[in-house]
Amino acid sequence: MHGTRKATPGARQVRLASCALLAAAIALAGCERGSTDGTGESTTGPNGCPAVHTRAQAAVDRAERTDVPWDGPTTGPPAVPRKTIVFVAQTMTNPGVAGAANGVREAARVIGWNVRVIDGQGTPTGIRAAMSEAVTLKPSGIVIGGFDPGSTAPQTARADAEHIPLVGWHALAAPGPSRRPELFTNVTTRVEDVAGISAQWVIAESRGRAGVVLITDASIPFAKDKSDLIRKKLATCRGVKLLAYENIPIPDASSRTPREISSLLSRFGNEWTHSVAINDLYFADAAPAFRAAGRKGAGPPFNIGAGDGDPSAFQRINSGQYQAATVPEPLSLQGWQIIDEFNRAFSGRPASGYVASVHITTAGNSGGATSWDPSGYREAYRKIWGG
């Protein structure tokens, strides 16, 4: 049979040489850009990290849904009557703080409570004075609205001594109750969820092939932690290259961001395809520099804000002006949750433990809105408080 025929010595030598050449070619190809590393993932071609991209796309698809059912509490104590809440705001010029305060006001009208807002004006002195005034009023409860309670430690201690429960809104990095400082609970999304979905949006949108600029404020530990988490998640995709990790303090954003954006455009040109910032406000300040460089509002670079989702961010996204997406806080919902958490505190019940899921807003799913307001929570809380 043909399969049993013996090869001649010369034929064997030719065959061995061919095999050696083939092995060398395979080894060389394994070292070249565009090869696989045994995982089956190519570093070039249509996708820079197929497995990572698949997971990222699934997460983004879930986060972009707008028809999500209410996943918060459905049981709890009925409304305790005649309570007064003081909302101490870091500054009411911060759209996130203002949005949460408005949600508290709306929910308080429904439950039948009074609310007073005291504006800290965005300065340490102003915030301490506002917190002192709040404690002096002896309200039923105080909201720590967007500032570190450690910065008002004496006032916080006074509130605790007078048995005034404190509920934070973005007061600490993590959601839930806190012993030091003493907070009944802290209402916020999880920073790791916000950071993770922001990076996954870049991976999904770019199909794993992106040159990214990451913007943070390293002077704020919470912001620095968020951007470090974003960087780590981006690094899970080998086709994503972090071009620059820019530290621009938020108070300097309006003056520094345009200069930094111009410099980055000069350095990276078309290699820069995507941006992630720890706050939407950077893209408001970046727009003039992009415009001056002749960049189209709809990108590239395609920009996502990893937090807040203030009305101006929605307007930029809806009009295709230098921002493609945001990971917004459900501000009104969080205001209602704050009132519900106080009601649990007044009733001797533990905190609800609820943490809102992350959401991604784009022009494709915003419906022209200027805030993220999921459905179902108003009806759920009304039912709980009605008993």
Short mmCIF file of C-alpha atoms in Angstrom, two decimals:
data_model
loop_
_atom_site.label_atom_id
_atom_site.label_comp_id
_atom_site.label_asym_id
_atom_site.label_seq_id
_atom_site.Cartn_x
_atom_site.Cartn_y
_atom_site.Cartn_z
CA MET A 1 0.00 0.00 0.00
CA HIS A 2 1.06 3.59 -0.59
CA GLY A 3 0.93 4.41 3.15
CA THR A 4 3.47 1.69 3.99
CA ARG A 5 6.10 2.58 1.45
CA LYS A 6 9.48 3.43 3.03
CA ALA A 7 11.12 6.77 2.31
CA THR A 8 14.64 6.88 0.86
CA PRO A 9 17.43 8.53 2.96
CA GLY A 10 17.41 11.57 0.65
CA ALA A 11 13.68 11.99 0.95
CA ARG A 12 13.93 11.73 4.73
CA GLN A 13 16.55 14.51 4.78
CA VAL A 14 14.37 16.77 2.63
CA ARG A 15 11.41 16.06 4.89
CA LEU A 16 13.40 16.80 8.04
CA ALA A 17 14.68 20.05 6.58
CA SER A 18 11.16 21.06 5.60
CA CYS A 19 9.92 20.34 9.11
CA ALA A 20 12.72 22.40 10.61
CA LEU A 21 11.89 25.31 8.34
CA LEU A 22 8.21 25.01 9.19
CA ALA A 23 8.95 24.93 12.94
CA ALA A 24 11.15 28.00 12.62
CA ALA A 25 8.43 29.82 10.70
CA ILE A 26 5.87 28.91 13.34
CA ALA A 27 8.17 30.07 16.13
CA LEU A 28 8.86 33.32 14.30
CA ALA A 29 5.16 33.92 13.68
CA GLY A 30 4.49 33.36 17.37
CA CYS A 31 6.79 36.28 18.19
CA GLU A 32 5.37 38.67 15.65
CA ARG A 33 2.68 41.29 16.32
CA GLY A 34 -0.69 39.83 15.44
CA SER A 35 -0.02 36.36 16.75
CA THR A 36 -1.89 34.55 19.50
CA ASP A 37 -0.45 33.67 22.88
CA GLY A 38 -2.21 30.37 23.37
CA THR A 39 -5.48 31.93 24.50
CA GLY A 40 -6.83 32.19 20.98
CA GLU A 41 -6.96 35.99 21.19
CA SER A 42 -5.30 37.92 18.39
CA THR A 43 -3.69 41.24 19.23
CA THR A 44 -4.45 42.63 15.77
CA GLY A 45 -7.18 42.35 13.21
CA PRO A 46 -10.84 43.18 13.74
CA ASN A 47 -10.74 42.66 17.51
CA GLY A 48 -7.93 43.23 20.01
CA CYS A 49 -9.26 40.93 22.76
CA PRO A 50 -12.20 38.77 21.64
CA ALA A 51 -13.02 37.10 24.99
CA VAL A 52 -12.69 40.33 26.99
CA HIS A 53 -14.66 42.19 24.35
CA THR A 54 -17.50 39.67 24.48
CA ARG A 55 -17.84 40.07 28.24
CA ALA A 56 -17.59 43.85 27.97
CA GLN A 57 -20.25 44.02 25.28
CA ALA A 58 -22.65 41.92 27.36
CA ALA A 59 -22.12 44.19 30.39
CA VAL A 60 -22.62 47.33 28.29
CA ASP A 61 -25.78 45.94 26.72
CA ARG A 62 -27.21 45.36 30.20
CA ALA A 63 -26.14 48.81 31.42
CA GLU A 64 -27.69 50.58 28.43
CA ARG A 65 -31.14 49.12 29.02
CA THR A 66 -33.78 51.64 30.01
CA ASP A 67 -36.62 49.19 30.67
CA VAL A 68 -35.10 47.71 33.81
CA PRO A 69 -37.58 46.67 36.50
CA TRP A 70 -37.32 48.10 40.02
CA ASP A 71 -34.77 46.05 41.95
CA GLY A 72 -34.84 48.03 45.20
CA PRO A 73 -36.79 47.47 48.42
CA THR A 74 -40.45 46.58 48.29
CA THR A 75 -41.03 46.27 52.05
CA GLY A 76 -40.26 48.52 54.98
CA PRO A 77 -41.81 50.53 57.80
CA PRO A 78 -44.76 52.81 57.12
CA ALA A 79 -44.19 56.54 57.19
CA VAL A 80 -43.26 58.08 60.53
CA PRO A 81 -45.09 61.41 60.76
CA ARG A 82 -43.88 64.97 61.33
CA LYS A 83 -40.14 64.83 60.64
CA THR A 84 -37.76 67.56 59.51
CA ILE A 85 -34.66 66.86 57.41
CA VAL A 86 -31.78 69.26 56.79
CA PHE A 87 -29.81 68.68 53.59
CA VAL A 88 -26.31 70.12 53.97
CA ALA A 89 -25.04 70.60 50.41
CA GLN A 90 -21.37 70.72 49.46
CA THR A 91 -22.50 73.31 46.92
CA MET A 92 -25.77 73.71 45.11
CA THR A 93 -23.85 74.71 41.98
CA ASN A 94 -22.79 71.04 41.71
CA PRO A 95 -25.54 69.49 39.53
CA GLY A 96 -25.21 66.13 41.24
CA VAL A 97 -25.71 67.59 44.72
CA ALA A 98 -28.58 69.76 43.50
CA GLY A 99 -30.25 66.80 41.79
CA ALA A 100 -30.09 64.67 44.93
CA ALA A 101 -31.43 67.57 47.03
CA ASN A 102 -34.36 67.99 44.64
CA GLY A 103 -35.09 64.27 44.93
CA VAL A 104 -35.12 64.58 48.73
CA ARG A 105 -37.54 67.50 48.51
CA GLU A 106 -39.86 65.62 46.18
CA ALA A 107 -39.91 62.49 48.34
CA ALA A 108 -40.40 64.52 51.53
CA ARG A 109 -43.56 66.08 50.09
CA VAL A 110 -44.90 62.60 49.44
CA ILE A 111 -44.10 61.23 52.90
CA GLY A 112 -45.26 64.46 54.59
CA TRP A 113 -41.97 65.79 56.00
CA ASN A 114 -40.25 69.17 55.91
CA VAL A 115 -36.87 69.73 54.24
CA ARG A 116 -34.42 72.59 54.53
CA VAL A 117 -31.33 72.88 52.32
CA ILE A 118 -28.23 74.68 53.63
CA ASP A 119 -25.61 75.47 50.99
CA GLY A 120 -21.97 75.02 51.99
CA GLN A 121 -20.88 77.13 49.00
CA GLY A 122 -18.16 74.63 48.06
CA THR A 123 -15.56 75.85 50.59
CA PRO A 124 -14.31 74.10 53.76
CA THR A 125 -15.32 77.09 55.86
CA GLY A 126 -18.76 77.28 54.28
CA ILE A 127 -19.40 73.55 54.68
CA ARG A 128 -18.38 73.61 58.36
CA ALA A 129 -20.64 76.61 58.97
CA ALA A 130 -23.55 74.93 57.18
CA MET A 131 -23.07 71.75 59.21
CA SER A 132 -22.92 73.76 62.47
CA GLU A 133 -26.16 75.48 61.57
CA ALA A 134 -27.79 72.16 60.72
CA VAL A 135 -26.91 70.63 64.10
CA THR A 136 -28.06 73.76 65.95
CA LEU A 137 -31.49 73.45 64.31
CA LYS A 138 -31.88 70.02 65.98
CA PRO A 139 -33.67 68.41 63.01
CA SER A 140 -34.86 64.83 62.89
CA GLY A 141 -32.02 63.95 60.49
CA ILE A 142 -29.19 65.50 58.49
CA VAL A 143 -28.00 64.64 54.98
CA ILE A 144 -24.25 64.86 54.33
CA GLY A 145 -24.62 66.05 50.73
CA GLY A 146 -21.50 65.32 48.71
CA PHE A 147 -18.67 66.08 51.14
CA ASP A 148 -16.37 64.12 53.43
CA PRO A 149 -17.91 64.01 56.93
CA GLY A 150 -14.36 63.88 58.27
CA SER A 151 -14.01 67.52 57.26
CA THR A 152 -16.76 68.39 59.74
CA ALA A 153 -15.77 65.95 62.49
CA PRO A 154 -16.74 68.18 65.46
CA GLN A 155 -20.18 68.88 63.98
CA THR A 156 -20.67 65.22 63.09
CA ALA A 157 -19.75 64.23 66.65
CA ARG A 158 -22.27 66.74 68.03
CA ALA A 159 -25.01 65.29 65.83
CA ASP A 160 -24.16 61.79 67.04
CA ALA A 161 -24.18 62.93 70.68
CA GLU A 162 -27.63 64.45 70.17
CA HIS A 163 -28.88 61.26 68.47
CA ILE A 164 -29.50 62.96 65.13
CA PRO A 165 -29.12 60.29 62.43
CA LEU A 166 -26.89 61.14 59.49
CA VAL A 167 -27.38 59.82 55.96
CA GLY A 168 -24.70 60.49 53.38
CA TRP A 169 -25.01 61.11 49.69
CA HIS A 170 -21.62 60.42 48.06
CA ALA A 171 -20.14 61.17 51.46
CA LEU A 172 -17.90 58.10 51.42
CA ALA A 173 -16.47 55.92 48.67
CA ALA A 174 -18.59 52.89 49.57
CA PRO A 175 -22.35 52.59 49.95
CA GLY A 176 -23.99 51.42 53.15
CA PRO A 177 -23.68 52.05 56.90
CA SER A 178 -20.50 53.42 58.44
CA ARG A 179 -19.18 53.38 62.00
CA ARG A 180 -16.31 55.84 61.53
CA PRO A 181 -17.71 58.30 60.70
CA GLU A 182 -21.08 57.42 62.16
CA LEU A 183 -23.54 57.31 59.24
CA PHE A 184 -26.79 55.39 59.26
CA THR A 185 -26.00 54.74 55.61
CA ASN A 186 -24.29 56.28 52.59
CA VAL A 187 -26.26 56.47 49.34
CA THR A 188 -24.11 56.11 46.25
CA THR A 189 -23.35 53.74 43.41
CA ARG A 190 -20.32 51.46 43.80
CA VAL A 191 -17.17 53.12 42.49
CA GLU A 192 -15.86 49.79 41.20
CA ASP A 193 -19.06 49.30 39.17
CA VAL A 194 -18.88 52.80 37.68
CA ALA A 195 -15.19 52.44 36.86
CA GLY A 196 -15.61 48.97 35.43
CA ILE A 197 -18.52 49.76 33.12
CA SER A 198 -16.78 52.92 31.86
CA ALA A 199 -13.74 50.90 30.80
CA GLN A 200 -15.92 48.15 29.36
CA TRP A 201 -17.75 50.72 27.24
CA VAL A 202 -14.43 51.72 25.67
CA ILE A 203 -13.51 48.08 25.05
CA ALA A 204 -16.93 47.29 23.58
CA GLU A 205 -17.26 50.46 21.50
CA SER A 206 -13.77 50.07 20.02
CA ARG A 207 -13.97 46.29 19.61
CA GLY A 208 -10.85 46.06 21.70
CA ARG A 209 -8.71 48.41 19.59
CA ALA A 210 -8.36 51.82 21.26
CA GLY A 211 -5.88 54.52 22.17
CA VAL A 212 -7.17 56.01 25.42
CA VAL A 213 -6.62 59.17 27.44
CA LEU A 214 -7.69 58.89 31.09
CA ILE A 215 -8.38 62.08 33.07
CA THR A 216 -8.54 62.23 36.87
CA ASP A 217 -8.12 64.47 39.88
CA ALA A 218 -5.42 62.73 41.93
CA SER A 219 -5.90 65.17 44.82
CA ILE A 220 -9.24 63.50 45.63
CA PRO A 221 -8.69 59.94 46.93
CA PHE A 222 -12.12 58.81 45.69
CA ALA A 223 -11.40 60.12 42.18
CA LYS A 224 -7.89 58.64 42.16
CA ASP A 225 -9.25 55.25 43.22
CA LYS A 226 -11.84 55.42 40.45
CA SER A 227 -9.31 56.22 37.75
CA ASP A 228 -6.93 53.51 38.98
CA LEU A 229 -9.77 51.00 38.72
CA ILE A 230 -10.54 52.23 35.19
CA ARG A 231 -6.90 51.81 34.22
CA LYS A 232 -6.81 48.25 35.56
CA LYS A 233 -9.97 47.30 33.68
CA LEU A 234 -8.67 48.80 30.43
CA ALA A 235 -5.48 46.78 30.86
CA THR A 236 -7.47 43.53 30.64
CA CYS A 237 -7.73 44.12 26.88
CA ARG A 238 -4.39 43.81 25.11
CA GLY A 239 -5.62 45.81 22.14
CA VAL A 240 -6.29 48.89 24.29
CA LYS A 241 -3.36 51.24 24.80
CA LEU A 242 -3.37 53.85 27.55
CA LEU A 243 -1.79 56.85 25.84
CA ALA A 244 -1.89 59.26 28.79
CA TYR A 245 -3.04 59.38 32.40
CA GLU A 246 -3.74 63.08 33.01
CA ASN A 247 -4.07 64.63 36.45
CA ILE A 248 -6.18 67.80 36.26
CA PRO A 249 -7.60 69.00 39.60
CA ILE A 250 -11.30 69.75 39.26
CA PRO A 251 -10.94 73.36 40.53
CA ASP A 252 -8.41 73.96 37.71
CA ALA A 253 -10.37 72.12 35.03
CA SER A 254 -11.70 75.18 33.21
CA SER A 255 -8.23 76.72 32.82
CA ARG A 256 -6.06 73.63 32.38
CA THR A 257 -8.22 71.22 30.37
CA PRO A 258 -8.18 73.17 27.07
CA ARG A 259 -4.37 73.45 27.17
CA GLU A 260 -3.92 69.78 28.05
CA ILE A 261 -6.32 68.64 25.32
CA SER A 262 -4.47 70.71 22.71
CA SER A 263 -1.15 69.22 23.83
CA LEU A 264 -2.53 65.67 23.72
CA LEU A 265 -3.93 66.19 20.23
CA SER A 266 -0.50 67.35 19.07
CA ARG A 267 1.23 64.37 20.68
CA PHE A 268 -1.09 61.56 19.65
CA GLY A 269 -3.13 62.77 16.68
CA ASN A 270 -5.39 60.05 15.27
CA GLU A 271 -3.91 57.47 17.63
CA TRP A 272 -6.17 58.98 20.31
CA THR A 273 -9.56 57.30 19.75
CA HIS A 274 -11.26 57.30 23.19
CA SER A 275 -11.26 59.18 26.49
CA VAL A 276 -12.50 58.40 29.99
CA ALA A 277 -12.80 61.12 32.66
CA ILE A 278 -13.78 60.66 36.28
CA ASN A 279 -16.33 63.47 35.88
CA ASP A 280 -18.34 64.77 32.92
CA LEU A 281 -17.25 68.36 33.52
CA TYR A 282 -13.87 67.79 31.85
CA PHE A 283 -15.57 67.36 28.48
CA ALA A 284 -17.36 70.69 28.78
CA ASP A 285 -13.95 72.31 29.18
CA ALA A 286 -12.37 70.12 26.46
CA ALA A 287 -14.90 71.01 23.75
CA PRO A 288 -13.30 74.31 22.68
CA ALA A 289 -9.91 72.64 22.20
CA PHE A 290 -11.40 69.82 20.13
CA ARG A 291 -13.34 72.35 18.08
CA ALA A 292 -10.25 74.52 17.50
CA ALA A 293 -8.36 71.45 16.28
CA GLY A 294 -11.06 70.72 13.72
CA ARG A 295 -12.33 67.61 15.46
CA LYS A 296 -15.97 66.74 14.81
CA GLY A 297 -18.33 66.75 17.77
CA ALA A 298 -19.32 63.14 17.18
CA GLY A 299 -15.69 62.00 17.57
CA PRO A 300 -13.15 60.52 17.56
CA PRO A 301 -12.03 60.66 20.24
CA PHE A 302 -15.19 59.16 21.71
CA ASN A 303 -15.55 60.38 25.28
CA ILE A 304 -17.28 58.86 28.30
CA GLY A 305 -17.74 60.43 31.72
CA ALA A 306 -17.38 57.96 34.59
CA GLY A 307 -19.79 59.66 36.92
CA ASP A 308 -22.47 62.23 37.73
CA GLY A 309 -24.45 62.59 34.48
CA ASP A 310 -25.37 66.22 34.96
CA PRO A 311 -27.80 67.89 32.52
CA SER A 312 -25.02 69.53 30.49
CA ALA A 313 -23.47 66.10 29.87
CA PHE A 314 -26.80 64.81 28.56
CA GLN A 315 -27.05 67.85 26.31
CA ARG A 316 -23.57 67.21 24.86
CA ILE A 317 -24.42 63.55 24.30
CA ASN A 318 -27.82 64.24 22.75
CA SER A 319 -26.36 66.82 20.36
CA GLY A 320 -23.19 64.86 19.54
CA GLN A 321 -20.87 67.52 20.89
CA TYR A 322 -17.63 65.97 22.18
CA GLN A 323 -19.19 63.44 24.55
CA ALA A 324 -20.55 60.07 23.53
CA ALA A 325 -21.63 58.57 26.86
CA THR A 326 -21.91 59.01 30.61
CA VAL A 327 -22.43 56.75 33.60
CA PRO A 328 -25.04 58.87 35.40
CA GLU A 329 -26.19 58.75 38.98
CA PRO A 330 -29.97 58.28 39.34
CA LEU A 331 -30.16 61.49 41.37
CA SER A 332 -33.91 61.68 41.94
CA LEU A 333 -34.08 58.01 42.89
CA GLN A 334 -31.23 58.52 45.36
CA GLY A 335 -33.12 61.44 46.93
CA TRP A 336 -36.12 59.17 47.48
CA GLN A 337 -33.84 56.47 48.88
CA ILE A 338 -32.41 58.98 51.38
CA ILE A 339 -35.89 59.71 52.73
CA ASP A 340 -36.65 55.99 52.94
CA GLU A 341 -33.40 55.35 54.82
CA PHE A 342 -34.28 58.04 57.36
CA ASN A 343 -37.72 56.48 57.78
CA ARG A 344 -36.05 53.15 58.57
CA ALA A 345 -33.74 54.87 61.07
CA PHE A 346 -36.67 56.58 62.81
CA SER A 347 -38.48 53.21 62.96
CA GLY A 348 -35.55 51.40 64.55
CA ARG A 349 -34.96 49.33 61.41
CA PRO A 350 -31.62 48.69 59.67
CA ALA A 351 -30.65 50.40 56.43
CA SER A 352 -32.16 48.95 53.29
CA GLY A 353 -28.82 47.92 51.76
CA TYR A 354 -30.01 49.01 48.33
CA VAL A 355 -27.44 50.15 45.78
CA ALA A 356 -28.63 51.36 42.38
CA SER A 357 -27.25 49.50 39.39
CA VAL A 358 -24.96 51.33 36.99
CA HIS A 359 -26.42 52.70 33.77
CA ILE A 360 -24.84 54.02 30.58
CA THR A 361 -26.52 56.88 28.72
CA THR A 362 -25.86 57.48 25.02
CA ALA A 363 -27.71 59.43 22.34
CA GLY A 364 -29.27 56.13 21.36
CA ASN A 365 -31.03 55.47 24.66
CA SER A 366 -31.46 58.86 26.34
CA GLY A 367 -34.73 59.66 24.62
CA GLY A 368 -33.72 63.31 24.70
CA ALA A 369 -33.77 63.39 28.52
CA THR A 370 -31.33 65.43 30.59
CA SER A 371 -31.10 63.03 33.53
CA TRP A 372 -31.27 59.31 34.24
CA ASP A 373 -34.51 58.57 36.04
CA PRO A 374 -35.30 54.85 36.18
CA SER A 375 -38.88 53.71 36.58
CA GLY A 376 -40.65 52.00 39.45
CA TYR A 377 -39.06 53.56 42.51
CA ARG A 378 -41.72 56.20 43.20
CA GLU A 379 -44.48 53.63 43.16
CA ALA A 380 -42.45 51.23 45.34
CA TYR A 381 -41.64 53.82 48.00
CA ARG A 382 -45.20 55.20 48.06
CA LYS A 383 -46.44 51.66 48.69
CA ILE A 384 -43.92 51.08 51.49
CA TRP A 385 -44.67 54.36 53.26
CA GLY A 386 -48.41 53.90 52.89
CA GLY A 387 -48.17 50.84 55.07
#
